[in-house]
Amino acid sequence: MQKFSEKAHFVLLLPSLIITMVLVNQSDKLFILIGQLTGWVSYIFAGLVVFNSFQNKLWIYLLFLLIIITKALAILSGSSTIETLYIVCQNTLFCMAGTIIAFLKPNLVYKQIMVFCILNVVFMILQVTGLGGQLAMIFTTHGEAGQTPVLTFFKEEADLNYLLIQGRPAGLTQANIILSLIIIFAIAIHFSRQYNVFKWGTPLLSLLIILSMAKMAYFGFIVSGLIILIWGRRYQKIRILRAAFFIMVFLFTYTLLFPGLASVNLSKETIDASIFLRANDIMFALNPEYLIGENRPFFEGTSFFYDGEEGEYISGIASVLAKVYDHLTLFVTGLTLMVFLYVYGLRKLKTKFKSIRLKVITVLVIICIFPVTHPIWPFQIYWFMLGYGLLPFYFYIHPRFIEKQVYQTT
């Protein structure tokens, strides 16, 4: 019991982040309350992970203090700037916790995320087919949430009442776009692993990609696959190629069983809308003067979203670019410096812990791509995942968890 309590913060951090993410975005007040309470508990878990991993505690105390102060000031003042500072402070904590757990407990998070993927597959099958009714949609908040699902077996598009909650199921998360974050993270850590890999994980993730019909899930697999095919070992490349085979088989089966859903989800109009909604969003952020007196897309003849209210963006990248537009040169300069420091740290990582380099690169690229689709910045779980890819930065401060712990190759 004592041994478990000493490691409980490692074991329970990721589950608490998932529960928080899902429940605080519900409409039911009880769910929201439980999610808020779980969120505060996750602070404790993340704090313990970080606190026990560094010898110098002063800056950790300062970080905790900043989180409390910025949160209090944001509530009292209602200032969006202070709220942004609070988000930066809290996510710094979760990002660091993610890095530490990625280094010390990689097998733990891998097992947890794969179990969560199994549960999602079960719920997604019930959602896509309509067999689960409204009960299977218990946490779904996107699309036509609350409507009764319809049976979709062998229904052509003309005979089908297409519902987004079935065409783009959310599984056990609140929305399909959030589920796609879970999927691409699982893809990155599964296919980049060297040892102790679940053989069933490859067909499982392939099925998840097809059932979700999330364009980011497809794109995440393609990008991960390219990285692994270029830098991975032979057995990792074979794993990716097997996944590609499974994806084709599952996609063929999906089109046979659900022809109506496939027709809508895989249509040129749907794919174009998914791409150009974000592309126009980003171009609006980079060209705010274009919006003055205009009410049309940046790319002619494509889908776009703009309601005239400042700060309303679909893409997370667009929301950042809009904020830094007046200081874009400084932003790009700082980003370039960070890339340089990261590459140098990555070389150090390769020297000491060569076996985890591929995972670090894959996770970083995939997780950094995701905000193109959604303003994910306030979600603690996103920063926890991002922490997996930021390990090279820690070689500049020589923390205890690197210096004194022996990394277990995965």
PDB file of C-alpha atoms in Angstrom, residues 92-229:
ATOM      1  CA  THR A  92       4.241  24.787 -17.652  1.00  0.00           C
ATOM      2  CA  LEU A  93       3.602  22.546 -14.657  1.00  0.00           C
ATOM      3  CA  PHE A  94       1.773  19.869 -16.664  1.00  0.00           C
ATOM      4  CA  CYS A  95       4.287  20.035 -19.487  1.00  0.00           C
ATOM      5  CA  MET A  96       7.135  19.382 -17.062  1.00  0.00           C
ATOM      6  CA  ALA A  97       5.221  16.537 -15.446  1.00  0.00           C
ATOM      7  CA  GLY A  98       4.693  15.009 -18.891  1.00  0.00           C
ATOM      8  CA  THR A  99       8.416  15.183 -19.636  1.00  0.00           C
ATOM      9  CA  ILE A 100       9.361  13.543 -16.354  1.00  0.00           C
ATOM     10  CA  ILE A 101       6.840  10.717 -16.697  1.00  0.00           C
ATOM     11  CA  ALA A 102       7.883  10.162 -20.319  1.00  0.00           C
ATOM     12  CA  PHE A 103      11.443   9.672 -19.098  1.00  0.00           C
ATOM     13  CA  LEU A 104      10.830   7.686 -15.912  1.00  0.00           C
ATOM     14  CA  LYS A 105       7.559   5.823 -16.591  1.00  0.00           C
ATOM     15  CA  PRO A 106       7.157   5.433 -20.378  1.00  0.00           C
ATOM     16  CA  ASN A 107       5.582   1.967 -20.088  1.00  0.00           C
ATOM     17  CA  LEU A 108       2.948   3.239 -17.657  1.00  0.00           C
ATOM     18  CA  VAL A 109       1.564   5.945 -19.946  1.00  0.00           C
ATOM     19  CA  TYR A 110       1.737   3.617 -22.948  1.00  0.00           C
ATOM     20  CA  LYS A 111      -0.404   1.021 -21.158  1.00  0.00           C
ATOM     21  CA  GLN A 112      -2.867   3.645 -19.920  1.00  0.00           C
ATOM     22  CA  ILE A 113      -3.378   5.302 -23.290  1.00  0.00           C
ATOM     23  CA  MET A 114      -3.790   1.956 -25.063  1.00  0.00           C
ATOM     24  CA  VAL A 115      -6.415   0.807 -22.538  1.00  0.00           C
ATOM     25  CA  PHE A 116      -8.253   4.089 -23.095  1.00  0.00           C
ATOM     26  CA  CYS A 117      -8.099   3.439 -26.843  1.00  0.00           C
ATOM     27  CA  ILE A 118      -9.720   0.002 -26.347  1.00  0.00           C
ATOM     28  CA  LEU A 119     -12.575   1.588 -24.393  1.00  0.00           C
ATOM     29  CA  ASN A 120     -13.000   4.210 -27.094  1.00  0.00           C
ATOM     30  CA  VAL A 121     -13.238   1.583 -29.847  1.00  0.00           C
ATOM     31  CA  VAL A 122     -16.092  -0.127 -27.992  1.00  0.00           C
ATOM     32  CA  PHE A 123     -18.030   3.122 -27.614  1.00  0.00           C
ATOM     33  CA  MET A 124     -17.250   4.267 -31.156  1.00  0.00           C
ATOM     34  CA  ILE A 125     -18.667   1.057 -32.635  1.00  0.00           C
ATOM     35  CA  LEU A 126     -21.866   1.597 -30.641  1.00  0.00           C
ATOM     36  CA  GLN A 127     -21.982   5.237 -31.774  1.00  0.00           C
ATOM     37  CA  VAL A 128     -21.262   4.687 -35.467  1.00  0.00           C
ATOM     38  CA  THR A 129     -23.733   1.831 -35.821  1.00  0.00           C
ATOM     39  CA  GLY A 130     -26.432   3.492 -33.713  1.00  0.00           C
ATOM     40  CA  LEU A 131     -26.798   0.332 -31.618  1.00  0.00           C
ATOM     41  CA  GLY A 132     -25.783   2.108 -28.419  1.00  0.00           C
ATOM     42  CA  GLY A 133     -28.544   4.720 -28.575  1.00  0.00           C
ATOM     43  CA  GLN A 134     -28.171   7.919 -26.580  1.00  0.00           C
ATOM     44  CA  LEU A 135     -26.444   6.048 -23.747  1.00  0.00           C
ATOM     45  CA  ALA A 136     -23.352   5.518 -25.927  1.00  0.00           C
ATOM     46  CA  MET A 137     -23.266   9.309 -26.489  1.00  0.00           C
ATOM     47  CA  ILE A 138     -23.211  10.085 -22.762  1.00  0.00           C
ATOM     48  CA  PHE A 139     -20.198  12.429 -22.971  1.00  0.00           C
ATOM     49  CA  THR A 140     -20.656  13.699 -26.543  1.00  0.00           C
ATOM     50  CA  THR A 141     -21.161  17.475 -26.790  1.00  0.00           C
ATOM     51  CA  HIS A 142     -20.382  18.201 -30.460  1.00  0.00           C
ATOM     52  CA  GLY A 143     -22.644  18.043 -33.458  1.00  0.00           C
ATOM     53  CA  GLU A 144     -26.219  16.938 -32.766  1.00  0.00           C
ATOM     54  CA  ALA A 145     -25.540  15.923 -29.149  1.00  0.00           C
ATOM     55  CA  GLY A 146     -28.772  14.836 -27.487  1.00  0.00           C
ATOM     56  CA  GLN A 147     -30.386  13.491 -30.645  1.00  0.00           C
ATOM     57  CA  THR A 148     -31.214   9.809 -30.944  1.00  0.00           C
ATOM     58  CA  PRO A 149     -28.705   7.999 -33.184  1.00  0.00           C
ATOM     59  CA  VAL A 150     -29.975   6.126 -36.235  1.00  0.00           C
ATOM     60  CA  LEU A 151     -29.044   2.704 -37.571  1.00  0.00           C
ATOM     61  CA  THR A 152     -26.419   3.132 -40.274  1.00  0.00           C
ATOM     62  CA  PHE A 153     -25.807  -0.416 -41.509  1.00  0.00           C
ATOM     63  CA  PHE A 154     -25.897  -0.625 -45.335  1.00  0.00           C
ATOM     64  CA  LYS A 155     -27.646   2.773 -45.579  1.00  0.00           C
ATOM     65  CA  GLU A 156     -26.825   4.781 -48.688  1.00  0.00           C
ATOM     66  CA  GLU A 157     -26.357   8.535 -48.366  1.00  0.00           C
ATOM     67  CA  ALA A 158     -29.809   9.267 -49.854  1.00  0.00           C
ATOM     68  CA  ASP A 159     -31.488   6.984 -47.302  1.00  0.00           C
ATOM     69  CA  LEU A 160     -29.457   8.111 -44.318  1.00  0.00           C
ATOM     70  CA  ASN A 161     -30.166  10.895 -41.840  1.00  0.00           C
ATOM     71  CA  TYR A 162     -26.500  11.802 -41.441  1.00  0.00           C
ATOM     72  CA  LEU A 163     -25.568  12.803 -37.896  1.00  0.00           C
ATOM     73  CA  LEU A 164     -22.131  14.199 -37.141  1.00  0.00           C
ATOM     74  CA  ILE A 165     -22.110  12.406 -33.785  1.00  0.00           C
ATOM     75  CA  GLN A 166     -22.130   9.123 -35.745  1.00  0.00           C
ATOM     76  CA  GLY A 167     -20.126  10.086 -38.802  1.00  0.00           C
ATOM     77  CA  ARG A 168     -17.461  11.632 -36.572  1.00  0.00           C
ATOM     78  CA  PRO A 169     -17.906   9.834 -33.219  1.00  0.00           C
ATOM     79  CA  ALA A 170     -16.350  11.157 -30.016  1.00  0.00           C
ATOM     80  CA  GLY A 171     -15.932   7.855 -28.187  1.00  0.00           C
ATOM     81  CA  LEU A 172     -15.474   8.518 -24.479  1.00  0.00           C
ATOM     82  CA  THR A 173     -14.358  12.110 -25.074  1.00  0.00           C
ATOM     83  CA  GLN A 174     -16.576  15.140 -25.566  1.00  0.00           C
ATOM     84  CA  ALA A 175     -15.824  15.770 -29.244  1.00  0.00           C
ATOM     85  CA  ASN A 176     -14.302  14.063 -32.256  1.00  0.00           C
ATOM     86  CA  ILE A 177     -11.537  16.664 -32.584  1.00  0.00           C
ATOM     87  CA  ILE A 178     -10.440  15.922 -29.003  1.00  0.00           C
ATOM     88  CA  LEU A 179     -10.569  12.187 -29.656  1.00  0.00           C
ATOM     89  CA  SER A 180      -8.226  12.761 -32.597  1.00  0.00           C
ATOM     90  CA  LEU A 181      -5.670  14.224 -30.155  1.00  0.00           C
ATOM     91  CA  ILE A 182      -5.769  10.999 -28.141  1.00  0.00           C
ATOM     92  CA  ILE A 183      -5.434   8.952 -31.318  1.00  0.00           C
ATOM     93  CA  ILE A 184      -2.406  10.783 -32.730  1.00  0.00           C
ATOM     94  CA  PHE A 185      -0.652  10.681 -29.348  1.00  0.00           C
ATOM     95  CA  ALA A 186      -1.251   6.921 -29.170  1.00  0.00           C
ATOM     96  CA  ILE A 187       0.010   6.582 -32.751  1.00  0.00           C
ATOM     97  CA  ALA A 188       3.204   8.480 -31.951  1.00  0.00           C
ATOM     98  CA  ILE A 189       4.150   6.518 -28.826  1.00  0.00           C
ATOM     99  CA  HIS A 190       3.053   3.115 -30.164  1.00  0.00           C
ATOM    100  CA  PHE A 191       4.818   3.137 -33.507  1.00  0.00           C
ATOM    101  CA  SER A 192       7.991   4.773 -32.170  1.00  0.00           C
ATOM    102  CA  ARG A 193       8.486   2.178 -29.419  1.00  0.00           C
ATOM    103  CA  GLN A 194      11.304  -0.328 -29.661  1.00  0.00           C
ATOM    104  CA  TYR A 195      10.348  -2.964 -27.109  1.00  0.00           C
ATOM    105  CA  ASN A 196       7.359  -4.153 -25.034  1.00  0.00           C
ATOM    106  CA  VAL A 197       4.944  -3.279 -27.832  1.00  0.00           C
ATOM    107  CA  PHE A 198       1.373  -4.573 -27.754  1.00  0.00           C
ATOM    108  CA  LYS A 199       0.963  -6.531 -31.002  1.00  0.00           C
ATOM    109  CA  TRP A 200      -2.773  -5.849 -30.955  1.00  0.00           C
ATOM    110  CA  GLY A 201      -2.034  -2.119 -30.754  1.00  0.00           C
ATOM    111  CA  THR A 202      -1.373  -1.817 -34.492  1.00  0.00           C
ATOM    112  CA  PRO A 203      -4.781  -3.112 -35.698  1.00  0.00           C
ATOM    113  CA  LEU A 204      -6.475  -1.321 -32.784  1.00  0.00           C
ATOM    114  CA  LEU A 205      -5.116   2.094 -33.735  1.00  0.00           C
ATOM    115  CA  SER A 206      -5.823   1.417 -37.409  1.00  0.00           C
ATOM    116  CA  LEU A 207      -9.458   0.722 -36.525  1.00  0.00           C
ATOM    117  CA  LEU A 208      -9.590   3.873 -34.376  1.00  0.00           C
ATOM    118  CA  ILE A 209      -8.426   5.985 -37.300  1.00  0.00           C
ATOM    119  CA  ILE A 210     -11.140   4.597 -39.579  1.00  0.00           C
ATOM    120  CA  LEU A 211     -13.974   4.752 -37.056  1.00  0.00           C
ATOM    121  CA  SER A 212     -13.110   8.320 -36.064  1.00  0.00           C
ATOM    122  CA  MET A 213     -13.009   9.586 -39.667  1.00  0.00           C
ATOM    123  CA  ALA A 214     -10.933  12.439 -38.244  1.00  0.00           C
ATOM    124  CA  LYS A 215      -8.731  14.030 -40.887  1.00  0.00           C
ATOM    125  CA  MET A 216      -6.133  14.816 -38.218  1.00  0.00           C
ATOM    126  CA  ALA A 217      -5.953  11.125 -37.293  1.00  0.00           C
ATOM    127  CA  TYR A 218      -5.190  10.243 -40.923  1.00  0.00           C
ATOM    128  CA  PHE A 219      -2.687  13.073 -41.212  1.00  0.00           C
ATOM    129  CA  GLY A 220      -1.059  12.158 -37.898  1.00  0.00           C
ATOM    130  CA  PHE A 221      -0.573   8.596 -39.064  1.00  0.00           C
ATOM    131  CA  ILE A 222       0.939   9.735 -42.367  1.00  0.00           C
ATOM    132  CA  VAL A 223       3.386  12.126 -40.680  1.00  0.00           C
ATOM    133  CA  SER A 224       4.342   9.575 -38.003  1.00  0.00           C
ATOM    134  CA  GLY A 225       4.780   6.972 -40.718  1.00  0.00           C
ATOM    135  CA  LEU A 226       7.114   9.184 -42.728  1.00  0.00           C
ATOM    136  CA  ILE A 227       9.247   9.945 -39.665  1.00  0.00           C
ATOM    137  CA  ILE A 228       9.527   6.266 -38.763  1.00  0.00           C
ATOM    138  CA  LEU A 229      10.166   5.158 -42.345  1.00  0.00           C
TER     139      LEU A 229
END
